[in-house]
CSV table of C-alpha atoms and ligand atoms in Angstrom, one decimal:
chain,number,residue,atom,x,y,z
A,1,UNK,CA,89.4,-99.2,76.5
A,2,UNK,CA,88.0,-95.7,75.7
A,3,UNK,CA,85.8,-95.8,79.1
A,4,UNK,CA,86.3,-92.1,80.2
A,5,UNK,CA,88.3,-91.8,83.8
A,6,UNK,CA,85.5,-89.7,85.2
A,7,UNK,CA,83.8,-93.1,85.5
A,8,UNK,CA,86.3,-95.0,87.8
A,9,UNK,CA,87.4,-91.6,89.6
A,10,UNK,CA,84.2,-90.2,91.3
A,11,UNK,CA,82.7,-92.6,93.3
A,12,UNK,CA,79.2,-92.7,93.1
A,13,UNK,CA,76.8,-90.4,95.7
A,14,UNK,CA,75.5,-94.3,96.8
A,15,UNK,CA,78.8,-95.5,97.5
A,16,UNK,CA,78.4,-97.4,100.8
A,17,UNK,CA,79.6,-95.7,104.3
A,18,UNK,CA,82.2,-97.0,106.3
A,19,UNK,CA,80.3,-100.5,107.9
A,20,UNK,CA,76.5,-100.7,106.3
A,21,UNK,CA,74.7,-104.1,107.0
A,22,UNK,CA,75.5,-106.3,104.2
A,23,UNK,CA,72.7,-106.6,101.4
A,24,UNK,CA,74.2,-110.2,101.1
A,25,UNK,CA,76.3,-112.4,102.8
A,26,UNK,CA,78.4,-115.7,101.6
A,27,UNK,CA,80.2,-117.8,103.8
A,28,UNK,CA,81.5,-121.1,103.1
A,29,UNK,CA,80.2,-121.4,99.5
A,30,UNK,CA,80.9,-124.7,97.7
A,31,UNK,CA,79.7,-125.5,94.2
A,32,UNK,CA,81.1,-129.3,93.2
A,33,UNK,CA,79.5,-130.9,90.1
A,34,UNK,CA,79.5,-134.1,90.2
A,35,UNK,CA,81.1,-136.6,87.5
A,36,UNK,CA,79.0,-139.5,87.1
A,37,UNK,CA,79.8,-143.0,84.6
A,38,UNK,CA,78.9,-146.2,83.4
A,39,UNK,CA,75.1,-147.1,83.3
A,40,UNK,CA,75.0,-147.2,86.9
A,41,UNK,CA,75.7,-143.2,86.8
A,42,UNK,CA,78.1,-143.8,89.9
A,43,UNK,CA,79.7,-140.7,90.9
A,44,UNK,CA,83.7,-140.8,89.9
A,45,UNK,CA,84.9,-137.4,90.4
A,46,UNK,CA,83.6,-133.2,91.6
A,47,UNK,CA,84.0,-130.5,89.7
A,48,UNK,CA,84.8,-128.4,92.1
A,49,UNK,CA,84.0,-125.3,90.7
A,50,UNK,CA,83.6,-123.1,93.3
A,51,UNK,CA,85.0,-124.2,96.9
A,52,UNK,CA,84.7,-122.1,99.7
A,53,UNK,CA,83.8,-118.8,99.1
A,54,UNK,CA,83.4,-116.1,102.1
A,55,UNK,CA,82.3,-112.3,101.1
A,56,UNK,CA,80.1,-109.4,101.9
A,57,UNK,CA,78.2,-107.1,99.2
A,58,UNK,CA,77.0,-104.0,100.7
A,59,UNK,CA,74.1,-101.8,99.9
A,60,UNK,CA,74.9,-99.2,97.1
A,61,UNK,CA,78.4,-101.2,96.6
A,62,UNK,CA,79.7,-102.5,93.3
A,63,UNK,CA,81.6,-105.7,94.0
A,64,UNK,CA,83.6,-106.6,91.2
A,65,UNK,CA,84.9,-110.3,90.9
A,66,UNK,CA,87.9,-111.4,88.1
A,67,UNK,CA,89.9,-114.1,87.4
A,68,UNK,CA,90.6,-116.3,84.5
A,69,UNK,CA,87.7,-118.1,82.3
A,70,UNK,CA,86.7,-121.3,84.2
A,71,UNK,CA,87.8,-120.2,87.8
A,72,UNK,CA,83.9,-120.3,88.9
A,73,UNK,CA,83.0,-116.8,88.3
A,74,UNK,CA,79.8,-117.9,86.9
A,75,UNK,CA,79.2,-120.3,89.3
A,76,UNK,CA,79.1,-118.2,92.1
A,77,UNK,CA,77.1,-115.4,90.5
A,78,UNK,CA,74.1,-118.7,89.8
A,79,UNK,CA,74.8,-119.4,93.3
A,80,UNK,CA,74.0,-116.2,94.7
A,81,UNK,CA,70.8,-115.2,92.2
A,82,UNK,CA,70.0,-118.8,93.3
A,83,UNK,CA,70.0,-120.4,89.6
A,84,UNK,CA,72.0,-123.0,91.5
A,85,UNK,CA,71.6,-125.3,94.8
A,86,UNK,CA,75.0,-125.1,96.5
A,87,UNK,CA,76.5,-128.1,97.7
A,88,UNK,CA,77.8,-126.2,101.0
A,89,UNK,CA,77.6,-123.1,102.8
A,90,UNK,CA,75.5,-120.3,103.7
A,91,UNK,CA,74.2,-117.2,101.4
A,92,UNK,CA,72.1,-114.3,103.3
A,93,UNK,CA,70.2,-111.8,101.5
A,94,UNK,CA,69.1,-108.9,104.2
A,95,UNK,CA,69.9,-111.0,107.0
A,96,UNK,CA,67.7,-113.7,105.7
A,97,UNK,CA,69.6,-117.1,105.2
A,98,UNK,CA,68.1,-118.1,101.7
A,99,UNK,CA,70.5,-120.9,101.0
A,100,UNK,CA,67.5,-123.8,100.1
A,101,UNK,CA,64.4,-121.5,99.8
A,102,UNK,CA,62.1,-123.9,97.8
A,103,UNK,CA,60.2,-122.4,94.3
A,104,UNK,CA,57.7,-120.8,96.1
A,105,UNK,CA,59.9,-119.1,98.8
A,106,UNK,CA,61.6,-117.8,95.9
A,107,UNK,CA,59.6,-115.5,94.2
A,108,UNK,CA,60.1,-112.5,96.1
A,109,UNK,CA,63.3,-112.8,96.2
A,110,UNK,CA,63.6,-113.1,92.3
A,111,UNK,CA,62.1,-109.5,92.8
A,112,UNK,CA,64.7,-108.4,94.4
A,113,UNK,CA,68.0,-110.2,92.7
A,114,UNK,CA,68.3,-109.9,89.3
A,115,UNK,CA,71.0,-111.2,86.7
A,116,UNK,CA,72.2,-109.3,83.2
A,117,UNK,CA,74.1,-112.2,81.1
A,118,UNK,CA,77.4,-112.2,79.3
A,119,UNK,CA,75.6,-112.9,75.6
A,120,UNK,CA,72.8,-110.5,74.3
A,121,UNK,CA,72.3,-112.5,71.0
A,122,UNK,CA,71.2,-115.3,73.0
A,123,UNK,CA,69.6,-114.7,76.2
A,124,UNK,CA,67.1,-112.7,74.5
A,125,UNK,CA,64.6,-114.8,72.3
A,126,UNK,CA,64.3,-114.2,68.7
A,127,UNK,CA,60.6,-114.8,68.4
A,128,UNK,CA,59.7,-112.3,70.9
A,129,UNK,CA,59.3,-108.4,70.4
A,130,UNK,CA,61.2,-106.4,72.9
A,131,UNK,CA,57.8,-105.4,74.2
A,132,UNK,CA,57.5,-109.0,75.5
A,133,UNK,CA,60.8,-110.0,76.4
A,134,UNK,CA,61.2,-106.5,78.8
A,135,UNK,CA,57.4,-107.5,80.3
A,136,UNK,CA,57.9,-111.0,81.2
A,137,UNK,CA,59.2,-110.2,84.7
A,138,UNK,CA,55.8,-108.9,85.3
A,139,UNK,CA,53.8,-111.9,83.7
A,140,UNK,CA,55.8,-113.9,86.0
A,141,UNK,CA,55.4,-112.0,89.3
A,142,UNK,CA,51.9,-111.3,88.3
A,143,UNK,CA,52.1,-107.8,88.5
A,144,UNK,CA,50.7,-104.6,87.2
A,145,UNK,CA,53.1,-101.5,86.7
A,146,UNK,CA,51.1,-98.4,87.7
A,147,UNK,CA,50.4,-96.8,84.5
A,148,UNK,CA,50.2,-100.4,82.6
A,149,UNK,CA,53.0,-102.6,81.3
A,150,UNK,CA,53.2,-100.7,78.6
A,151,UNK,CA,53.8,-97.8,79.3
A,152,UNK,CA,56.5,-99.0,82.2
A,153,UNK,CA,58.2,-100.8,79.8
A,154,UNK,CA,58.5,-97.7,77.4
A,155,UNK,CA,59.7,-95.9,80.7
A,156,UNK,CA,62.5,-98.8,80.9
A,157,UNK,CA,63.5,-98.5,77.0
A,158,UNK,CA,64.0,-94.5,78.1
A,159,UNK,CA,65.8,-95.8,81.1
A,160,UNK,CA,68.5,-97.7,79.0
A,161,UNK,CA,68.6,-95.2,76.4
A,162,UNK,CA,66.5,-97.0,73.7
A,163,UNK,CA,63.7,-95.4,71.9
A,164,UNK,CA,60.6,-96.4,73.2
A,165,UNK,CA,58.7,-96.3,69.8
A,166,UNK,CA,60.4,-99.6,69.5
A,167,UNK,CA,58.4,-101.2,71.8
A,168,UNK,CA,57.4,-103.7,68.7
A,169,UNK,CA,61.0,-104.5,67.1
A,170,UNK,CA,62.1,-107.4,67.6
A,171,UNK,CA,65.9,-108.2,68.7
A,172,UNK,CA,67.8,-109.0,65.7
A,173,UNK,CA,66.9,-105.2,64.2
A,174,UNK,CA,68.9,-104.2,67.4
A,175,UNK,CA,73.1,-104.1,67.3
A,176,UNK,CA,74.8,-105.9,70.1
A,177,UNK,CA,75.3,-103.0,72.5
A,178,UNK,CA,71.5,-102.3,71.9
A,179,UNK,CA,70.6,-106.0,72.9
A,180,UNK,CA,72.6,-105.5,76.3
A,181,UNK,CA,70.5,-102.0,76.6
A,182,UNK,CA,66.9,-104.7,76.1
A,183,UNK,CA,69.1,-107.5,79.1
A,184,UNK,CA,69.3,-104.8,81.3
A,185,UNK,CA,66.0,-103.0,80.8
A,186,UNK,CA,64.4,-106.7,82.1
A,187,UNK,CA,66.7,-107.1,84.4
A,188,UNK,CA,65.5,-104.0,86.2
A,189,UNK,CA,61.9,-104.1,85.2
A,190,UNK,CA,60.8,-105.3,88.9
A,191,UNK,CA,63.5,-102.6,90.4
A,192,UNK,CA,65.6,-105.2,92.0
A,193,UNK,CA,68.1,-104.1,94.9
A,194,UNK,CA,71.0,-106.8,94.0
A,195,UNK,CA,72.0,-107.1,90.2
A,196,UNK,CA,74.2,-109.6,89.5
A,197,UNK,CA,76.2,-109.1,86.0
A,198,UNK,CA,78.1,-111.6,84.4
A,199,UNK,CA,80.6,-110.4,82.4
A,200,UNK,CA,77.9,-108.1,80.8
A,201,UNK,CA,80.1,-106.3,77.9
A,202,UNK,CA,83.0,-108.8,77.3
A,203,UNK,CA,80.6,-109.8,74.1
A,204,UNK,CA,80.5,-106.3,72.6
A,205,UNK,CA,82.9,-104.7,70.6
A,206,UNK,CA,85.5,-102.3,72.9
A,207,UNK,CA,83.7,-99.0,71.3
A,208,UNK,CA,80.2,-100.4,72.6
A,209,UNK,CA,81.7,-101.5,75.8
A,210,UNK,CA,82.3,-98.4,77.5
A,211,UNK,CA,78.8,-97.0,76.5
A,212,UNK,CA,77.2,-99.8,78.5
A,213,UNK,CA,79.7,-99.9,81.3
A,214,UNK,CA,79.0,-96.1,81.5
A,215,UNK,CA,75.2,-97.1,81.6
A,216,UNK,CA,75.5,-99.2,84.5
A,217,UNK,CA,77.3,-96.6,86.4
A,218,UNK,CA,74.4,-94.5,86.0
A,219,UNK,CA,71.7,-96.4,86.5
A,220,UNK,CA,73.3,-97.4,89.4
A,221,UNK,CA,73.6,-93.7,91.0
A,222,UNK,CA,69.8,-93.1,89.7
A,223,UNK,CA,68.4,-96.4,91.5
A,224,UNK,CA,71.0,-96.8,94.0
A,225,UNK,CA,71.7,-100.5,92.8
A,226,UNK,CA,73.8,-102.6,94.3
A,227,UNK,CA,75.8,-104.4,91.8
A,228,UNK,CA,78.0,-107.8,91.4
A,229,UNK,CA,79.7,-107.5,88.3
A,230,UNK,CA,81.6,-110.6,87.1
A,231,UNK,CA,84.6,-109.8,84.4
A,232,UNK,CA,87.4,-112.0,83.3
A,233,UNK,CA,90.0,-108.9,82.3
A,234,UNK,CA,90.8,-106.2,85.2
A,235,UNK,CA,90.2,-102.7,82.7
A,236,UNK,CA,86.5,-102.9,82.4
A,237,UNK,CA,86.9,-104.2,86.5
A,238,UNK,CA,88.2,-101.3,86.8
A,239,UNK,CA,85.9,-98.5,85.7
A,240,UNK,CA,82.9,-100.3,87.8
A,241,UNK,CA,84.4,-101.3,91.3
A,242,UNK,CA,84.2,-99.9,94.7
A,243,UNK,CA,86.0,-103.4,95.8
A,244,UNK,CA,87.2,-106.3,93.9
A,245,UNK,CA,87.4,-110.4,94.9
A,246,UNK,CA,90.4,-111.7,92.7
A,247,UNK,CA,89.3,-115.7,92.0
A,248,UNK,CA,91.8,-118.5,91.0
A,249,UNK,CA,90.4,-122.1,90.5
A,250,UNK,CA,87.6,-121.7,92.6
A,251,UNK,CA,88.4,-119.6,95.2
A,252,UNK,CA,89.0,-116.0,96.6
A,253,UNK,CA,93.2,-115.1,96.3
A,254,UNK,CA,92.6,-111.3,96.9
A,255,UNK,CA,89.6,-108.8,98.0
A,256,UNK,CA,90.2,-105.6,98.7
A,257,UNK,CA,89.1,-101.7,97.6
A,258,UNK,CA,89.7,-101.2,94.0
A,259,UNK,CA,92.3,-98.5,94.7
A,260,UNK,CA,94.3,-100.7,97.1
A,261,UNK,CA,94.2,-103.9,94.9
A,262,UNK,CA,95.7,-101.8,91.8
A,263,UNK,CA,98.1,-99.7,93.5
A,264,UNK,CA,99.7,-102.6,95.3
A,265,UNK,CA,98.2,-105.9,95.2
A,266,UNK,CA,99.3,-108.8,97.6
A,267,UNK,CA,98.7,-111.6,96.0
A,268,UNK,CA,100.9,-112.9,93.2
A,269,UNK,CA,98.1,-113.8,90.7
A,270,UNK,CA,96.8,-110.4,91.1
A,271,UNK,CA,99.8,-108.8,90.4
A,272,UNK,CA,100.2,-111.1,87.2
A,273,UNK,CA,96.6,-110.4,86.0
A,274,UNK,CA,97.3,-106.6,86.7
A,275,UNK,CA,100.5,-106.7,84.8
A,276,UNK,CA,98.7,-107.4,81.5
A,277,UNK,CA,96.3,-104.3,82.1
A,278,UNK,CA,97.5,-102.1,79.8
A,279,UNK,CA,98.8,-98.3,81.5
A,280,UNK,CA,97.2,-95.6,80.0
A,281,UNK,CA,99.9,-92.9,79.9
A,282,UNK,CA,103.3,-94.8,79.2
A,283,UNK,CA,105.4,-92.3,81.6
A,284,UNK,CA,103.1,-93.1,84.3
A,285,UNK,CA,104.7,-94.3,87.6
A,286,UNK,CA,102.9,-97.0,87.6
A,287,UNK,CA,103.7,-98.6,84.8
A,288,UNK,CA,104.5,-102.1,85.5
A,289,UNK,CA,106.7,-104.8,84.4
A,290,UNK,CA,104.5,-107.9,82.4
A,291,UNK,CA,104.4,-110.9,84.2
A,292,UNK,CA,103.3,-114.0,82.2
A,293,UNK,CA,102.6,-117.0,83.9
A,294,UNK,CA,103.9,-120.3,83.2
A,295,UNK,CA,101.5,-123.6,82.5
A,296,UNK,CA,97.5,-123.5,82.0
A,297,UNK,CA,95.4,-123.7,85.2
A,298,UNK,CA,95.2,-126.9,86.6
A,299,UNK,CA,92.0,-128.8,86.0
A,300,UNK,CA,88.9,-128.0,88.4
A,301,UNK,CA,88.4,-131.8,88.8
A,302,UNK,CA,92.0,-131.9,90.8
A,303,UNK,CA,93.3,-128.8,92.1
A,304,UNK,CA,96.9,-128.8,93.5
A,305,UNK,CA,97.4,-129.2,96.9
A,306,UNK,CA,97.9,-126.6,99.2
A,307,UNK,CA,98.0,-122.9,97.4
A,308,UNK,CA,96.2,-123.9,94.3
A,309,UNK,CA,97.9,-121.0,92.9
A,310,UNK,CA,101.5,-122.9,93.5
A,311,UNK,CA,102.1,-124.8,90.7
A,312,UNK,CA,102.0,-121.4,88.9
A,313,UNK,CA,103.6,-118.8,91.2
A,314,UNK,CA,107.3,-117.9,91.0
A,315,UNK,CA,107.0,-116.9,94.8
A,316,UNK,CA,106.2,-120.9,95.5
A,317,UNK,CA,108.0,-122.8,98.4
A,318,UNK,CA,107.5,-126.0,100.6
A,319,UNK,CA,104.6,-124.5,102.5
A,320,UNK,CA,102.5,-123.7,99.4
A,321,UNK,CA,102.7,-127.2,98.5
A,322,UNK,CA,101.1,-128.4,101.7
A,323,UNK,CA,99.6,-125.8,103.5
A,324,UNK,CA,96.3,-123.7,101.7
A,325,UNK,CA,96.7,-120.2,102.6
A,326,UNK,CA,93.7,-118.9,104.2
A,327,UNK,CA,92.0,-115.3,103.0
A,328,UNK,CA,93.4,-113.1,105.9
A,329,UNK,CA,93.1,-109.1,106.3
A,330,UNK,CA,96.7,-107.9,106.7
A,331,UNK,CA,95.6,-104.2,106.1
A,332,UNK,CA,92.1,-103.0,107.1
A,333,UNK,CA,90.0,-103.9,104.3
A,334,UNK,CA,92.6,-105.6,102.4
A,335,UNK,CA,92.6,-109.8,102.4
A,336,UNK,CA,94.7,-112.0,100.8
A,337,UNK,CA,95.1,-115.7,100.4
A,338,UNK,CA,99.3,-116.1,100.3
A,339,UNK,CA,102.2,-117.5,102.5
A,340,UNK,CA,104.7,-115.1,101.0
A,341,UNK,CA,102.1,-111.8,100.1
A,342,UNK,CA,103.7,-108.7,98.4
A,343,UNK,CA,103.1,-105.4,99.7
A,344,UNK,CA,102.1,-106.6,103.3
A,345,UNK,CA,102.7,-104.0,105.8
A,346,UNK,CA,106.2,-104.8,107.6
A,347,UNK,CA,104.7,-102.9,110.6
A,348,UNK,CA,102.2,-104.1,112.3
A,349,UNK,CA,98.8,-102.8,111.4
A,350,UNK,CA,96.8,-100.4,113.9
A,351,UNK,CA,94.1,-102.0,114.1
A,352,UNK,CA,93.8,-104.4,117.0
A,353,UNK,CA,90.8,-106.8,114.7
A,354,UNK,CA,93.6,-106.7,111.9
A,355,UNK,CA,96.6,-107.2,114.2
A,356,UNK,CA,95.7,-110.7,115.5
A,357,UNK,CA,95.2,-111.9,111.9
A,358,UNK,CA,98.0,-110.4,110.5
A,359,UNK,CA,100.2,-112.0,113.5
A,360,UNK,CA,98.2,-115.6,112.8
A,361,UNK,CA,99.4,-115.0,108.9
A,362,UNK,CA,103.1,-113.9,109.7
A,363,UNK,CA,103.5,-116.8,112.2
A,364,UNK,CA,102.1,-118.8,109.2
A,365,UNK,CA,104.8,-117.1,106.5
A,366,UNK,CA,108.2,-117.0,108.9
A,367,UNK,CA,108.8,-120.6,109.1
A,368,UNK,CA,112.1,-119.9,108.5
A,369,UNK,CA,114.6,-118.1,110.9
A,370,UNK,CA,115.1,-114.4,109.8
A,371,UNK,CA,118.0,-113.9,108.3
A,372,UNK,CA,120.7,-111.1,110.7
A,373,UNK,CA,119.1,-107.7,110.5
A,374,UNK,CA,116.4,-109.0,108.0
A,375,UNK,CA,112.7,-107.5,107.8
A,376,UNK,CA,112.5,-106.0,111.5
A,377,UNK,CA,110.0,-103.3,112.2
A,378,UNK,CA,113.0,-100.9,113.3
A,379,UNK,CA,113.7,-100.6,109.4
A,380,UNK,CA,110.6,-98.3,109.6
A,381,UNK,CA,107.4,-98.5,107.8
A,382,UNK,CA,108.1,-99.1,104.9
A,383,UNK,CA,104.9,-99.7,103.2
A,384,UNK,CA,104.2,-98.5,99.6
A,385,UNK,CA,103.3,-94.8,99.8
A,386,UNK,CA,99.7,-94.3,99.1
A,387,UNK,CA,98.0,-97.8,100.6
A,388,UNK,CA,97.8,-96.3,103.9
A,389,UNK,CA,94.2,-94.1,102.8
A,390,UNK,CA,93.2,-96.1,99.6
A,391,UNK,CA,89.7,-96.7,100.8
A,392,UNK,CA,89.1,-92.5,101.8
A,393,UNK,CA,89.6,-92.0,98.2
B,401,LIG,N1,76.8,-127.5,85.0
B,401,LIG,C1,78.1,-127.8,85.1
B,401,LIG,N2,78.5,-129.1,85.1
B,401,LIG,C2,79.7,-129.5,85.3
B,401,LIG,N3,80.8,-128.6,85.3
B,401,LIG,C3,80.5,-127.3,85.2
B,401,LIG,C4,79.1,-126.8,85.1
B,401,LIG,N4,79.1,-125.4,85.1
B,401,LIG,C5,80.4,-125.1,85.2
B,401,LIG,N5,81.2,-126.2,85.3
B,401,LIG,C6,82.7,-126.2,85.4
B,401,LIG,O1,83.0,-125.4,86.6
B,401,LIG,C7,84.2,-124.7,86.4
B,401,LIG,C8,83.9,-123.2,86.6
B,401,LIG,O2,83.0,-122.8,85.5
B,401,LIG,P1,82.5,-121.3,85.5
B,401,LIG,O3,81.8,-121.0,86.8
B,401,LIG,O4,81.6,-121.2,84.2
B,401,LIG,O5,83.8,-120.4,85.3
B,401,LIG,P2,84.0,-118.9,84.7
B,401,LIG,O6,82.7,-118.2,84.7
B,401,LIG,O7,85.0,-118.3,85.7
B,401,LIG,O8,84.6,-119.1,83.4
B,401,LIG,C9,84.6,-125.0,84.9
B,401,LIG,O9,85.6,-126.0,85.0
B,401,LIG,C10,83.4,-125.5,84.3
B,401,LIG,O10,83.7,-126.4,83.2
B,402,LIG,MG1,81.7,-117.3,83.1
């Protein structure tokens, strides 16, 4: 990637304080599709494609979520713009639960969360003119920019860097990153507060990629946007984050502060999925050794049991087999889903609100005696050196 590291270094002057409200809310969010046969249609089997989700975006925030193609990622970001009825759980936009707001109740709220998609060759339609395609939010909300649509959708082709004299073009005389540039003019056109983007650049080439990753960034500091950016590779991640949700098969493994998830991640699967992200300077000290994983990932339709991660991890034991881990904070602002997590503090942590969680998940991991002289908190906090302040960065 040739993303410049002034982009992941500064965060942005909307970057959220400490404890905001949350702009949305997800808690126990299931998305199974079912598997129907025969002529009768009987159901024989879920997709269970995304199962149990629990996260908070907050204002001004980017949340980025990864994890390997077919994990959900996409599901969850149709469940939160709504483009999906979940099969479980609760989702809260500003407080308000919108879980099963019918059509009608929706249409403000379509204001307000928008979606970019991964391909700009085809969610933009070829018959259109780029005039049409960027107004249609309007037609559909039934409103009237001040100044005409016109005009605010020449504004918008400014706004995403396209020349506005190209109001009439239509999208196949645009290049890829261009098309991306017309996706996320209409996805702003009604100045949305939540913008959900799935996996917005991994169809443009790497030279394009950073110019519309760098475009997000800021348009996000010039609207103060608040952003959920879905990416199946941890560099464009990355450049984008404040905090990141790590998924595997459906659920969340790892969510934590981008610093503190790349400088030492808990769970194995993020430390595997971190491994492959190339280092930029080769003497750096935190180059890192490449894990590979072993095996595909097991089919949606039957997870394993237990850590769905198990079958997989090279950390594995009896307990992962049986027990599902659940997604604890064992440092403030860092949770993880893992019997045996790396990098967990061997001290207790100082907060009391992360102290009875991190005891619940100890008492879960030491289910065998220590060992003579083994892991006691006299050998002195020994945590990695720089995951103490990773989120006062
Ligand atoms: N409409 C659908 N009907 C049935 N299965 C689906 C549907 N949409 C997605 N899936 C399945 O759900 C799982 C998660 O898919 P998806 O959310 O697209 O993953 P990702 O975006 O992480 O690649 C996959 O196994 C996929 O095949
Ligand atoms: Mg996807």
């Amino acid at each position: 990637m040739t993303i410049p590291e002034q982009a992941s270094s500064s965060p942005s002057p909307s970057s959220p304080s400490p404890s905001p409200e949350p702009l949305l809310r997800v808690s126990g969010l299931v998305k199974h599709f079912p598997i129907k046969k025969g002529v009768l249609q009987r159901q024989v089997g879920a997709v269970q494609a995304v199962d149990g989700l629990d996260f908070d975006v907050r204002p001004g925030e980017t949340l980025g979520v990864v994890g390997e193609s077919g994990c959900g990622k996409s599901t969850m970001g149709r469940l939160i713009t709504r483009l999906l009825e979940p099969t479980k759980g609760k989702i809260e936009f500003e407080g308000r639960d919108i879980t099963h707001l019918g059509t009608g109740q929706m249409r403000p709220l379509r204001r307000d969360v928008q979606m970019i998609f991964q391909d700009p060759y085809s969610s933009l339609n070829p018959r259109h003119t780029v005039g049409t395609i960027i107004s249609a939010p309007f037609k559909l909300q039934n409103i009237t920019p001040e100044g005409g649509v016109k005009r605010e959708v020449q504004r918008l082709l400014e706004l995403v860097g396209l020349n506005p004299e190209h109001y009439n073009r239509y999208p196949h005389e645009f290049s890829g990153g261009q098309r991306q540039r017309i996706g996320i003019a209409r996805a702003l056109a009604l100045k949305p507060k939540l913008v959900v983007a799935d996996e917005p650049v991994s169809a443009l080439d790497v030279s394009i990629q950073a110019q519309v990753v760098n475009l997000l960034d800021d348009l996000q500091d010039e609207l103060g946007l608040t952003y959920v950016i879905i990416a199946h590779d941890l560099s464009v991640i990355r450049h984008v984050s404040d905090r990141i949700a790590v998924m595997y098969l459906g659920k969340i493994v790892e969510l934590a502060d981008r610093k503190a998830l790349y400088e030492s991640p808990m769970h194995p699967y993020s430390k595997a999925l971190l491994s492959a992200v190339p280092v930029p300077d080769p003497r750096s000290k935190h180059k890192r050794e490449r894990i590979l994983l072993k095996g595909d990932v097991p089919s949606p339709i039957s997870p394993p049991s237990g850590c769905r991660f198990h079958t997989r991890c090279w950390k594995a034991t009896d307990i992962c087999t049986t027990r599902e881990p659940v997604l604890t904070a064992l440092k403030t602002g860092h949770q993880v889903a893992c019997h045996h997590a790396e990098n967990a503090p061997d001290q207790a942590p100082q907060s009391s609100a992360v102290l009875e969680t991190a005891r619940e998940a100890i008492a879960i991991v030491d289910v065998t005696p220590p060992a003579a002289g083994a892991g006691t908190a006299e050998s002195g906090g020994t945590a990695p050196a720089g995951t103490e302040d990773s989120s006062k960065e």
